[in-house]
Coordinates of C-alpha atoms in Angstrom, one line a residue:
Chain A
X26 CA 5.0 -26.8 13.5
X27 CA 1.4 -27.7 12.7
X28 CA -0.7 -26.2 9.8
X29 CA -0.8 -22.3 10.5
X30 CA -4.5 -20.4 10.4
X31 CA -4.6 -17.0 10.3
X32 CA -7.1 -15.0 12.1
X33 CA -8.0 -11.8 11.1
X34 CA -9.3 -9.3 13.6
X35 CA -10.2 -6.3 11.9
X36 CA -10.2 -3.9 9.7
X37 CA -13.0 -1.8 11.0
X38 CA -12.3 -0.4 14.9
X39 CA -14.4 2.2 15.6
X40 CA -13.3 3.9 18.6
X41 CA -10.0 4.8 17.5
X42 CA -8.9 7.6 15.6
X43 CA -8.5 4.9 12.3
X44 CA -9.7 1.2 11.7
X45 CA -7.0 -1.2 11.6
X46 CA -6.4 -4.9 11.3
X47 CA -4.8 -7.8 13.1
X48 CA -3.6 -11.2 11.5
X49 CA -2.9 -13.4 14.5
X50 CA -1.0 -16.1 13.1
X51 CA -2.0 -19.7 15.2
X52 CA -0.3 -22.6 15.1
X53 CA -3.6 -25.2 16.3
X54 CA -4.5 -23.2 19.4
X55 CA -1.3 -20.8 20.0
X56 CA -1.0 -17.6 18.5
X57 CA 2.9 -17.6 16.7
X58 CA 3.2 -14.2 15.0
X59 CA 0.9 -11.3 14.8
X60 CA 0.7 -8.5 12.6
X61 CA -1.5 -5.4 11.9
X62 CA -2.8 -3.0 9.8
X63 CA -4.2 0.3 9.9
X64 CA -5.1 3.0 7.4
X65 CA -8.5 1.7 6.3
X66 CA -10.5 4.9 6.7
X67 CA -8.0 7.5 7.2
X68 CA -9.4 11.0 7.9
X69 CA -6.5 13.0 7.1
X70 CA -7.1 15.6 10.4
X71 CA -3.3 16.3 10.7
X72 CA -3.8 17.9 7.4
X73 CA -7.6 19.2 7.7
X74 CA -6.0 20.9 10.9
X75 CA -3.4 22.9 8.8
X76 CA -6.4 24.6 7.0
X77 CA -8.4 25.6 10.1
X78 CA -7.7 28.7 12.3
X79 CA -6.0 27.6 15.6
X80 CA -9.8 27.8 17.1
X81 CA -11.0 25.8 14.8
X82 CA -8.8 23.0 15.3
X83 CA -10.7 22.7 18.6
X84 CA -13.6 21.1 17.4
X85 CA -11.8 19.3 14.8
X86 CA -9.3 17.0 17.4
X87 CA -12.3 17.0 19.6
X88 CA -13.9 14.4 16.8
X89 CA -10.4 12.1 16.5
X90 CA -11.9 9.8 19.4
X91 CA -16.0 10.1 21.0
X92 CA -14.3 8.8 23.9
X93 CA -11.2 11.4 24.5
X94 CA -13.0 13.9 23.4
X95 CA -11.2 16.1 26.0
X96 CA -7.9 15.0 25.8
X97 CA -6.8 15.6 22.1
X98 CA -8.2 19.6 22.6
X99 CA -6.5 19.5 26.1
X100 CA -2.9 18.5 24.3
X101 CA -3.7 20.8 21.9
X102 CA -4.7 24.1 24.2
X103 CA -1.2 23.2 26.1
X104 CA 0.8 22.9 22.8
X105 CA -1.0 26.2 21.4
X106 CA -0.9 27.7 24.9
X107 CA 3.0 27.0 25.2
X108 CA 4.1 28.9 21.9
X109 CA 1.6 32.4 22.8
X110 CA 3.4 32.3 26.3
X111 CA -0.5 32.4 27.1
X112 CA -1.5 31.9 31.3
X113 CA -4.8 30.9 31.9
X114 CA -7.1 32.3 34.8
X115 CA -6.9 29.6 37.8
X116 CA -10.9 28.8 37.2
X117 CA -10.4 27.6 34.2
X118 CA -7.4 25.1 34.8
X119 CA -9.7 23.9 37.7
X120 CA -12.3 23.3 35.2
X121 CA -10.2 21.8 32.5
X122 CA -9.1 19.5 34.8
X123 CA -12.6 18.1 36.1
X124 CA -13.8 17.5 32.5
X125 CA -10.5 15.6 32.2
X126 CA -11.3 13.6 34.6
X127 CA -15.0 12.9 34.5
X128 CA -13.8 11.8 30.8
X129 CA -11.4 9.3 32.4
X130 CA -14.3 7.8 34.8
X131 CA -16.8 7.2 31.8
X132 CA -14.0 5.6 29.9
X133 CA -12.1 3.5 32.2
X134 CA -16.0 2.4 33.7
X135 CA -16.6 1.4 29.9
X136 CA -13.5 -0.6 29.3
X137 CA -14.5 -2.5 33.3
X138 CA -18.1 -3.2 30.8
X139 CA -16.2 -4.1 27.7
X140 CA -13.8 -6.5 29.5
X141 CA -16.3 -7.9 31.4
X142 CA -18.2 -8.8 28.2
X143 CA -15.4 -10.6 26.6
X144 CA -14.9 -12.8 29.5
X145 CA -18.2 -13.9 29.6
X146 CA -19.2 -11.2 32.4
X147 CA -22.6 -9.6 31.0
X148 CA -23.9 -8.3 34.2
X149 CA -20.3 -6.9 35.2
X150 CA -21.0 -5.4 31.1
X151 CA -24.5 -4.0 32.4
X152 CA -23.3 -2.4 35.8
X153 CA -20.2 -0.7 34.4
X154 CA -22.4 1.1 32.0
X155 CA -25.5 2.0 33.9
X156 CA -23.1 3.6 36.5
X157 CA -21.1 5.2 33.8
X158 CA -24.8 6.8 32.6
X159 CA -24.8 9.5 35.5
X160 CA -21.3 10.9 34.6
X161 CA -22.2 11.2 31.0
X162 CA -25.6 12.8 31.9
X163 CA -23.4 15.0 34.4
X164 CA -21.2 16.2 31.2
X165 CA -24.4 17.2 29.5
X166 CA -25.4 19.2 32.5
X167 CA -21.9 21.1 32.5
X168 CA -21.4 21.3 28.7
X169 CA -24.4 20.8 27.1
X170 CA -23.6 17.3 25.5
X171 CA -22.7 14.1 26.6
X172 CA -19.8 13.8 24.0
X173 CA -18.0 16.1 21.9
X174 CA -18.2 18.5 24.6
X175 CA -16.0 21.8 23.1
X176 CA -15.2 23.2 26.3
X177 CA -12.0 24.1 25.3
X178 CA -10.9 27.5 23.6
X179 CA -7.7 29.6 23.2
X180 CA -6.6 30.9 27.1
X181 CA -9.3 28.9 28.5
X182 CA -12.9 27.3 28.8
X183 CA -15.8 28.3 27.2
X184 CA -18.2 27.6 30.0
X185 CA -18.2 27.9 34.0
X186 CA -19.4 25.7 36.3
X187 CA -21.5 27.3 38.8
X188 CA -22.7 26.3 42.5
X189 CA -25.7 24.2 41.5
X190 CA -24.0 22.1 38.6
X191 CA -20.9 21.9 40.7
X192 CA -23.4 20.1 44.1
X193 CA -25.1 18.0 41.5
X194 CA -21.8 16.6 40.5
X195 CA -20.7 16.0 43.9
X196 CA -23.6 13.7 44.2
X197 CA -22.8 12.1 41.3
X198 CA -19.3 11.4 42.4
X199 CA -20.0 10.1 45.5
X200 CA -23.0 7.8 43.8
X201 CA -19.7 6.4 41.4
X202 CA -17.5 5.9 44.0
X203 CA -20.0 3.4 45.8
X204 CA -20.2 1.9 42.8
X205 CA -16.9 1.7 42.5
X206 CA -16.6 0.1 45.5
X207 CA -19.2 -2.7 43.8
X208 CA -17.2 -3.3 40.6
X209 CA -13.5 -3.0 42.8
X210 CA -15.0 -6.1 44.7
X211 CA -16.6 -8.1 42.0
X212 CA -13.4 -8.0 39.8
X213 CA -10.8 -8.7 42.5
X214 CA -12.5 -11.1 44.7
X215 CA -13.7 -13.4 42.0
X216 CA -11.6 -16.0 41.8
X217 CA -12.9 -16.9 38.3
X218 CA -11.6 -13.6 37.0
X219 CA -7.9 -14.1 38.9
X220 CA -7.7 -17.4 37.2
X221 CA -8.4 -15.9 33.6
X222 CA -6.4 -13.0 33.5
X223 CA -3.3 -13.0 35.9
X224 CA -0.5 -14.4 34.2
X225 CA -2.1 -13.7 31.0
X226 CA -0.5 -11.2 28.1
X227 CA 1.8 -10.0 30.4
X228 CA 4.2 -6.8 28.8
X229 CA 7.4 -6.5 31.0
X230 CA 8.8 -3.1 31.6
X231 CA 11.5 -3.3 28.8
X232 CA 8.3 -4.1 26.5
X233 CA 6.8 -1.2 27.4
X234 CA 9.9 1.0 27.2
X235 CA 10.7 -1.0 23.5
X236 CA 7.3 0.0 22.1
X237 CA 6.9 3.8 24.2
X238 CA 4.0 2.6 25.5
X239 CA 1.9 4.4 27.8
X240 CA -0.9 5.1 30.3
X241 CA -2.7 2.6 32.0
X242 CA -0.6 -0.1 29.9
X243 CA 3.0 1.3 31.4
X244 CA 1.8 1.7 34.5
X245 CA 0.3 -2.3 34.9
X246 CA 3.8 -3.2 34.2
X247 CA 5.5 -1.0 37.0
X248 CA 6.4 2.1 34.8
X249 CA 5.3 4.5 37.3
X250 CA 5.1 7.4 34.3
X251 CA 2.0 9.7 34.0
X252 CA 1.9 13.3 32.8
X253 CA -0.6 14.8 34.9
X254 CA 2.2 14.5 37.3
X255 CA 5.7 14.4 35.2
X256 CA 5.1 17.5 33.2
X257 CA 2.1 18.7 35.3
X258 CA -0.4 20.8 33.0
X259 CA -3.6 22.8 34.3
X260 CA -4.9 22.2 37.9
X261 CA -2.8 18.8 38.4
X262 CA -0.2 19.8 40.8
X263 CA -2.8 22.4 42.4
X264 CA -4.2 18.9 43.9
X265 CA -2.7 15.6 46.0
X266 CA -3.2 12.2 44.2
X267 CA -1.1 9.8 43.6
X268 CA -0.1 7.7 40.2
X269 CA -1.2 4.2 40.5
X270 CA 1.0 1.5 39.7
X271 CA 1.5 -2.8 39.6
X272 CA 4.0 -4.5 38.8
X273 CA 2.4 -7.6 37.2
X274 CA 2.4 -6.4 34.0
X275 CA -0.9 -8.9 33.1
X276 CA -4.2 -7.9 32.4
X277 CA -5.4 -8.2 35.8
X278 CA -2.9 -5.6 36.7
X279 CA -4.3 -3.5 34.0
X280 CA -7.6 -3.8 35.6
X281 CA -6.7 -3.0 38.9
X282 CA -4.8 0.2 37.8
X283 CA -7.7 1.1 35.7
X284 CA -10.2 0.5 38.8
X285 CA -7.8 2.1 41.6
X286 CA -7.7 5.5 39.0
X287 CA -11.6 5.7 39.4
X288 CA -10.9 6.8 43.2
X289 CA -8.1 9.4 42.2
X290 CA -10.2 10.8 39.3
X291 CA -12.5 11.4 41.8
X292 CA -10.7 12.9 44.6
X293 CA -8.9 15.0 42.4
X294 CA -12.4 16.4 40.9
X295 CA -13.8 16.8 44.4
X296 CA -10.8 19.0 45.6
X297 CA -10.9 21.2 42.3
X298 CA -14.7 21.7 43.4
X299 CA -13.4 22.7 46.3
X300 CA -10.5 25.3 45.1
X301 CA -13.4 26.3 42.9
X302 CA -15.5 27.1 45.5
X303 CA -12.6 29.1 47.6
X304 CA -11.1 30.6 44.9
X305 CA -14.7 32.3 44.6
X306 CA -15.6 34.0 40.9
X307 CA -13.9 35.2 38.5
X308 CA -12.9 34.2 34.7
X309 CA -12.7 31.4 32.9
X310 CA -10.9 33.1 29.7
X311 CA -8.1 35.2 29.3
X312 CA -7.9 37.3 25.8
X313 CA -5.7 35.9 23.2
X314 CA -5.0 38.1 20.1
X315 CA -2.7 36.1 17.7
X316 CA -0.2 32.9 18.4
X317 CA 3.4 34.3 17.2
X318 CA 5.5 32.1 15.3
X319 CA 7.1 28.9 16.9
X320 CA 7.0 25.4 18.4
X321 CA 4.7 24.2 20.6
X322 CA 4.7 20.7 22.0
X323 CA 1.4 20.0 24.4
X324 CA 0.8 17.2 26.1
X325 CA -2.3 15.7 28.4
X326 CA -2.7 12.6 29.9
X327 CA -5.7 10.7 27.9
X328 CA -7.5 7.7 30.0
X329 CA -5.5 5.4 27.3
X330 CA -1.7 7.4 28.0
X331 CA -0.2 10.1 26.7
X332 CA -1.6 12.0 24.2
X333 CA 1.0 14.7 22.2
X334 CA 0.6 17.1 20.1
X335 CA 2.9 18.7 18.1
X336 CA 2.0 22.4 16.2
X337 CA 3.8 24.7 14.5
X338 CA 3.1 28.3 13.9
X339 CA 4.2 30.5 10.9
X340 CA 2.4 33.7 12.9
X341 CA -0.6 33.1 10.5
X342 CA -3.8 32.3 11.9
X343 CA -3.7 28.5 11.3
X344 CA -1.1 25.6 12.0
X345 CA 1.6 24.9 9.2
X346 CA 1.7 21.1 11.1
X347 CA 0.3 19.4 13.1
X348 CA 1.4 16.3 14.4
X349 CA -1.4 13.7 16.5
X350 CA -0.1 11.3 18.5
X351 CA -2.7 9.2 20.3
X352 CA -2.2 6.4 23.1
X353 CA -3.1 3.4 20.9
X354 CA -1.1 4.1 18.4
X355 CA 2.0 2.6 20.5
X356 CA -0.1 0.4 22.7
X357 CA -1.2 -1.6 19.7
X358 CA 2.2 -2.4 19.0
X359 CA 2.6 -4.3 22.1
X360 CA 0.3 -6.5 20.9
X361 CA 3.4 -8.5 19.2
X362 CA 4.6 -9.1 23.1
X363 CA 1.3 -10.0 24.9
X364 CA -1.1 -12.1 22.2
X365 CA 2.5 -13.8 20.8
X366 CA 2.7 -17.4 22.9
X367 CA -1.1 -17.2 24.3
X368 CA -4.0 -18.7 23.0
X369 CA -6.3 -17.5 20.9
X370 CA -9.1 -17.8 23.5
X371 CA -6.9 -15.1 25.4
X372 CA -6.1 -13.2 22.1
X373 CA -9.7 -11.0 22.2
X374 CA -9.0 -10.0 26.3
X375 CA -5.1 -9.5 25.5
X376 CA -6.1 -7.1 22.7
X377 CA -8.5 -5.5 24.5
X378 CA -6.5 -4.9 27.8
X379 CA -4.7 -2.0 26.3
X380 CA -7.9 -0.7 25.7
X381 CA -9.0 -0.1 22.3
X382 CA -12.4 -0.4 21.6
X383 CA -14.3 -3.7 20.3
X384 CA -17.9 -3.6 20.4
X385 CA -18.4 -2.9 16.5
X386 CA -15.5 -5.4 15.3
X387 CA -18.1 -8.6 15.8
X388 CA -19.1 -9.0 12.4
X389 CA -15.9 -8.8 10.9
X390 CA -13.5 -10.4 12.8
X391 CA -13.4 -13.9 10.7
X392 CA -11.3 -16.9 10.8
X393 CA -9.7 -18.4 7.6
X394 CA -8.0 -21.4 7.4
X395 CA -4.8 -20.5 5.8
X396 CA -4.5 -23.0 2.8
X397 CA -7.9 -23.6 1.9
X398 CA -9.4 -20.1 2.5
X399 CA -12.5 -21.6 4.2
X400 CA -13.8 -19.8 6.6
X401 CA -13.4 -21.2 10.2
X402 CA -15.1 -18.7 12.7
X403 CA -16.3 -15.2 12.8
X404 CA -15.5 -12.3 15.6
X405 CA -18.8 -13.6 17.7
X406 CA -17.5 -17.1 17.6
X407 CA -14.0 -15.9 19.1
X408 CA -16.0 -13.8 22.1
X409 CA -17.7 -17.0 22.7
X410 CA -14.5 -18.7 22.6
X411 CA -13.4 -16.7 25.1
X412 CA -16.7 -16.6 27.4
X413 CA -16.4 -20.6 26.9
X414 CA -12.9 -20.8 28.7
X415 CA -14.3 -18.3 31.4
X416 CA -17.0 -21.0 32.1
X417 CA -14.7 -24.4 32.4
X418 CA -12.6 -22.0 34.6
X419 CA -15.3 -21.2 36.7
X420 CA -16.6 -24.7 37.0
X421 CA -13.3 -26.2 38.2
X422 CA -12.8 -23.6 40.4
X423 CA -16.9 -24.0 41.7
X424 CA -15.9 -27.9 41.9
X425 CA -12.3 -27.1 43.8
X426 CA -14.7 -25.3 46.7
X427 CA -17.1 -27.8 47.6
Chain B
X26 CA 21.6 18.5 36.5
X27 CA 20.1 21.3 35.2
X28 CA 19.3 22.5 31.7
X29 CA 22.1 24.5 30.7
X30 CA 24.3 21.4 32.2
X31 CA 22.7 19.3 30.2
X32 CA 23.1 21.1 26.9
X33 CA 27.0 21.3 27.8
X34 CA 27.5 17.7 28.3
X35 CA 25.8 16.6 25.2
X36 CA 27.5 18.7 23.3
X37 CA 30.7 17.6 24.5
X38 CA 29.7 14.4 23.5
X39 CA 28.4 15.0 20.3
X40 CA 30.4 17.7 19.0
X41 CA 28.6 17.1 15.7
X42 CA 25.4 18.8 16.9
X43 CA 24.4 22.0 14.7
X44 CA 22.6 23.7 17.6
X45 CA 20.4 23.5 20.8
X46 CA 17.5 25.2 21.1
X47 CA 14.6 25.4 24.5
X48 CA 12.1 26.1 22.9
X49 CA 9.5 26.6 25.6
X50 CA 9.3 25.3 29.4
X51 CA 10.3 22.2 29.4
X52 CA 11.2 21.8 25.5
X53 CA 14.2 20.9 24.1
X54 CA 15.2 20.9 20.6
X55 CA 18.5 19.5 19.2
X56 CA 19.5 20.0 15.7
X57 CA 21.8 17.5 14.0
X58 CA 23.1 16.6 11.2
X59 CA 21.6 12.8 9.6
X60 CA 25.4 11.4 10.3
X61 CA 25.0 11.4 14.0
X62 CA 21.3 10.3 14.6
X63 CA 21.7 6.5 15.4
X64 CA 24.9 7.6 17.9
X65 CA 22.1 9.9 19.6
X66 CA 19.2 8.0 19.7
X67 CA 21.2 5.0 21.1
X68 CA 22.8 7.1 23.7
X69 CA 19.2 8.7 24.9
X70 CA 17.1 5.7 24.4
X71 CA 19.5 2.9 25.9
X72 CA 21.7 4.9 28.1
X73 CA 19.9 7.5 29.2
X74 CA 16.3 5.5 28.7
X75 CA 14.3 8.4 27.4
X76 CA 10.7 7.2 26.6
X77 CA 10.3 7.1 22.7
X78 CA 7.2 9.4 21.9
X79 CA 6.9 9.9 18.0
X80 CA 8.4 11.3 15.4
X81 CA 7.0 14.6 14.1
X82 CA 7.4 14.8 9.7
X83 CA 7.4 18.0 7.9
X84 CA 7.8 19.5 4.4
X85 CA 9.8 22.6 5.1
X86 CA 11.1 25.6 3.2
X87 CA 15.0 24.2 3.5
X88 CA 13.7 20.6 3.3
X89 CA 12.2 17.8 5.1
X90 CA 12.3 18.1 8.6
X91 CA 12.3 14.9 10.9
X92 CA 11.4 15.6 14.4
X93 CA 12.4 12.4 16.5
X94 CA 10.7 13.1 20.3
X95 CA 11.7 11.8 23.2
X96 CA 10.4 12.3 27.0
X97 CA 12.7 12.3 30.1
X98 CA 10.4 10.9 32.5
X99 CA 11.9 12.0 35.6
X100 CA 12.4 15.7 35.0
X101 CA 9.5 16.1 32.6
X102 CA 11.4 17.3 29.4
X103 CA 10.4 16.5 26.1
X104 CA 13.8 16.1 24.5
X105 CA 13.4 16.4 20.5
X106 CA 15.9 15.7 17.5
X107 CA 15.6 17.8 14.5
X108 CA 17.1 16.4 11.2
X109 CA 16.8 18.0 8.3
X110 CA 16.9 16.1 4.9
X111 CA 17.6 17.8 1.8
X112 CA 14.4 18.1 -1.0
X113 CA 16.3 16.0 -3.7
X114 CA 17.5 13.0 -1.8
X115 CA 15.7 12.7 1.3
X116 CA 16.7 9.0 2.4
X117 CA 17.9 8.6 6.7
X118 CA 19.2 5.5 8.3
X119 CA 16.3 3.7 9.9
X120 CA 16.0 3.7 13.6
X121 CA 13.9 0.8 13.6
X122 CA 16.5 -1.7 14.8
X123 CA 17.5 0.9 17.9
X124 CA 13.6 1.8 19.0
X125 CA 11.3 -0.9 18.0
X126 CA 8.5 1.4 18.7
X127 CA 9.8 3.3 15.8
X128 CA 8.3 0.9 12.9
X129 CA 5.1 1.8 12.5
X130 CA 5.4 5.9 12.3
X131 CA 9.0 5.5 9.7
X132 CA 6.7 3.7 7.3
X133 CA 3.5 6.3 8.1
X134 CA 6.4 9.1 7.0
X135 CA 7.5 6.8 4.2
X136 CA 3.9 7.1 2.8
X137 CA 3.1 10.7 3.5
X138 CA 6.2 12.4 2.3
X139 CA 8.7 10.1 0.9
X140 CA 11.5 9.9 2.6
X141 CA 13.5 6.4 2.3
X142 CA 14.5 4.5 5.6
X143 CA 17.4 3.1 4.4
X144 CA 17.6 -0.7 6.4
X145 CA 14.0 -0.2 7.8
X146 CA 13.0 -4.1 8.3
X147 CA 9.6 -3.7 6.6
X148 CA 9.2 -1.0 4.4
X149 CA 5.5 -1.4 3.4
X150 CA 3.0 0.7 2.8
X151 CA 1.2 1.6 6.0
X152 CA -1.5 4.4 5.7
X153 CA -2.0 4.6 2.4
X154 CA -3.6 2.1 0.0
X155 CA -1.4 -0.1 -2.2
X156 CA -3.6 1.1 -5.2
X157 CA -2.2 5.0 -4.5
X158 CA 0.2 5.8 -7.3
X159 CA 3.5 6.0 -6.7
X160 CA 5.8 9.3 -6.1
X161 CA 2.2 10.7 -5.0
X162 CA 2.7 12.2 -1.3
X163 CA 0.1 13.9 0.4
X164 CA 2.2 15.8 2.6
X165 CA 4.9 17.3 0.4
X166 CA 4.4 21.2 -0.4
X167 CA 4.7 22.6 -4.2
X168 CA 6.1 25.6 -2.7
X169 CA 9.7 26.1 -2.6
X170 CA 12.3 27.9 -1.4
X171 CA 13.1 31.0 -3.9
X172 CA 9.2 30.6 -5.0
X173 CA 7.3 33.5 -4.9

């Protein structure tokens, strides 16, 4: 074995619910052992939440990711829901279950953009996030924000969707899937794209079912597990769609699975329209005086996996715990079985793949050489690593064709 | 098999197990003593291959409560573990080497309430800075039981 560098990726990572920190270990090119970190700006919400009322924890889980800011209150309502014994009018599981889904287009069309960018892709970067525009501008319509939208309360939403807002979004849902359509063929009929990411940081099932990984992550790898449908949870088995699966287990697997969910997010938001519409007016909140004591275990399906939440209740007015769990958390670990073997050209896409967000790590992601300290590279270096290998790829493959 | 079934059977095989418990649709909660928890976890995560979800950590009146959870995919269960660890000595076998998944949230516990993993393969500090003084955690409660 050659001299070993470690490369630090890390510690700040914005878009999940703490920063954390990777140490890819390389022998010359290779990556040999990887490590992380995490803890770096640790909020403490698990034990702000035991000091809130049980409607103020709402808006509290709400802030643990800008981008689930549905699922951690959806998990939540369900775990809270479960211990009250508390049935919500049908309205407002139809609604829950739109905003759930419009959250898991914006997201999944942001991780298409963010992927894109690290391979080198910056229009695929552009499209995905001018098309992901509407949907958030959609969310402000219906909630009055584009994030953070606290549509969730005790028994069931805070605000209806009415005739107008619910047309507009139709439009809007038929403008994403067109551009769906777009992205679906730029991603899987570039051969550029096949070359870069099939075979690369592949997680077997057994990986999967080592670490408990979920969502998007399992499901590339042939778990076919999803909650929506498993333990199903507000309008979800009021609707047909299917759980999409490959068996790959690479990233481009995770792409496609990510992709093939824009069309069932959609279809299942444009039958709940529909069962909206037929089910006719009527409430959106059912009256709930106290939550008795107990155990309630909630769970929603986050566009990253499984998200759980865990609360018990003393019959006070406020949580004596609260346990978080989000997707990443056991994603991450996986990282030990898809960056371990690869290059470190492939480390930034690998990492990414489960989906954790990147665009603020640039300026600290550096590369030390391990004896002398010196620094090698920084985080923009590595993208351009990464964009570099895209290129050769693509100009073989261009000089193959002719 | 259904439910009631199932709580037969695993008592049958565990006749250790204190008590069973649904606790709502869906939710089921074993309690057990410490002795029996890498018997149990082997037998639901390897033979039965429930998904490993997280373990849920609290400071309770009778002492610390470990909550390991589990899903049963196919049915839609979440299947949960309950060990309780007395206040003066709370120190558990690690399940580390069973469920790999398991690292990362023994040493978050470690930190937050200090409990001791006995064979965990790293036992580092994981949320908490390695300046925070030690025999500090966050998460334990000055109230106890007989307190007023």
């Amino acid at each position: 074995m050659g001299k070993i560098t470690i490369v630090p990726i890390g510690p700040y990572h914005p878009l999940l619910e703490e920063p954390e920190f990777f140490k890819l270990y390389c022998d010359g090119e290779i990556v040999v052992d990887m490590e992380w970190e995490t803890g770096y700006n640790h909020r403490g919400i698990e034990k702000i939440c035991e000091s809130k009322t049980f409607e103020q924890v709402f808006y509290v889980v709400e802030r643990i990711c800008g981008i689930c800011s549905t699922s951690h209150p959806f998990a939540y309502a369900n775990a809270v829901e479960s211990i009250g014994g508390v049935q919500i009018p049908v309205r407002a599981k139809l609604i829950r279950s739109i905003i759930g889904e419009l959250e898991r287009i914006h997201s999944h069309l942001l991780w298409v953009g963010l992927a894109g960018h690290f391979l080198g892709y910056n229009t695929l970067f552009m499209w995905a996030w001018k098309y992901r525009e509407p949907v958030l501008d959609m969310f402000e319509i219906i909630t009055g924000n584009r994030n953070s939208y606290a549509m969730f309360t005790i028994g069931g939403v805070r605000r209806d969707i009415d005739e107008t807002k619910a047309a507009q979004l139709l439009k809007v849902l038929d403008d994403v899937k067109t551009k769906t359509d777009l992205l679906v063929g730029a991603v899987m009929d570039d051969p550029v794209i096949h070359a870069r990411l099939k075979g690369v940081g592949t997680l077997t099932a057994e990986d999967i079912h080592d670490f408990g990984a979920v969502g998007p992550t399992a499901r590339a790898s042939g778990v076919d597990i999803d909650v929506r449908r498993d333990d199903p949870y507000a309008a979800y088995d009021m609707v047909k769609w299917k759980v999409i699966t490959a068996k790959e287990g690479d990233i481009f697997a995770k792409a496609e699975v990510r992709l093939l969910e824009l069309y069932e997010s959609i279809s299942i938001i444009q039958q709940c329209l529909q069962l909206i519409k037929k089910e006719g007016a009527g409430d959106i909140k059912t009256k709930v005086k106290e939550i008795p004591p107990g155990i309630g275990i909630g769970r929603a399906e986050a566009p990253r996996g499984e998200v759980f939440h865990f609360v018990k209740s003393d019959g006070s007015n406020s949580p004596v715990r609260h346990k978080i769990l989000a997707p990443s958390y056991n994603c991450i670990t996986t990282f030990r079985r898809s960056c371990i073997g690869g290059t470190i050209s492939d480390a930034a896409i690998a990492t990414a793949a489960v989906d954790p967000c990147y665009c603020c790590t640039e300026r600290m992601v550096q590369v030390y050489d391990y004896k002398s300290g010196k620094r090698i590279m920084n985080a923009a270096d590595l993208i351009k690593l990464s964009q570099q290998k895209t290129d050769e790829l693509r100009t073989k493959i261009l000089a193959k064709g002719q | 098999m259904n439910i009631e079934q199932y709580i037969t059977d695993i008592q049958q095989r565990f006749p250790e197990i204190i008590s069973t418990e649904v606790i709502n649709t869906k939710r089921l909660m074993v309690y057990i003593p410490k002795s029996i928890l890498p018997k149990i976890t082997d037998h639901w995560f390897n033979k039965l291959q429930y998904r490993y979800i997280v373990v849920s950590a609290m400071d309770s009146k009778d002492g610390y409560e470990l909550i390991y959870h589990y899903s049963d995919d196919e049915t839609g269960w979440v299947m949960s573990l309950n060990v309780m660890l007395a206040h003066d000595n709370p120190e558990v076998e690690s399940m580390t080497p069973i469920v790999y998944g398991i690292e990362w949230i023994e040493r978050e516990i470690m930190d937050i309430l200090g409990i001791k993993f006995l064979n965990h393969p790293k036992p580092e500090r994981f949320l908490l800075a390695e300046s925070w003084p030690d025999g500090d955690y966050p998460y334990r409660r000055k109230i106890r039981k007989g307190d007023r």
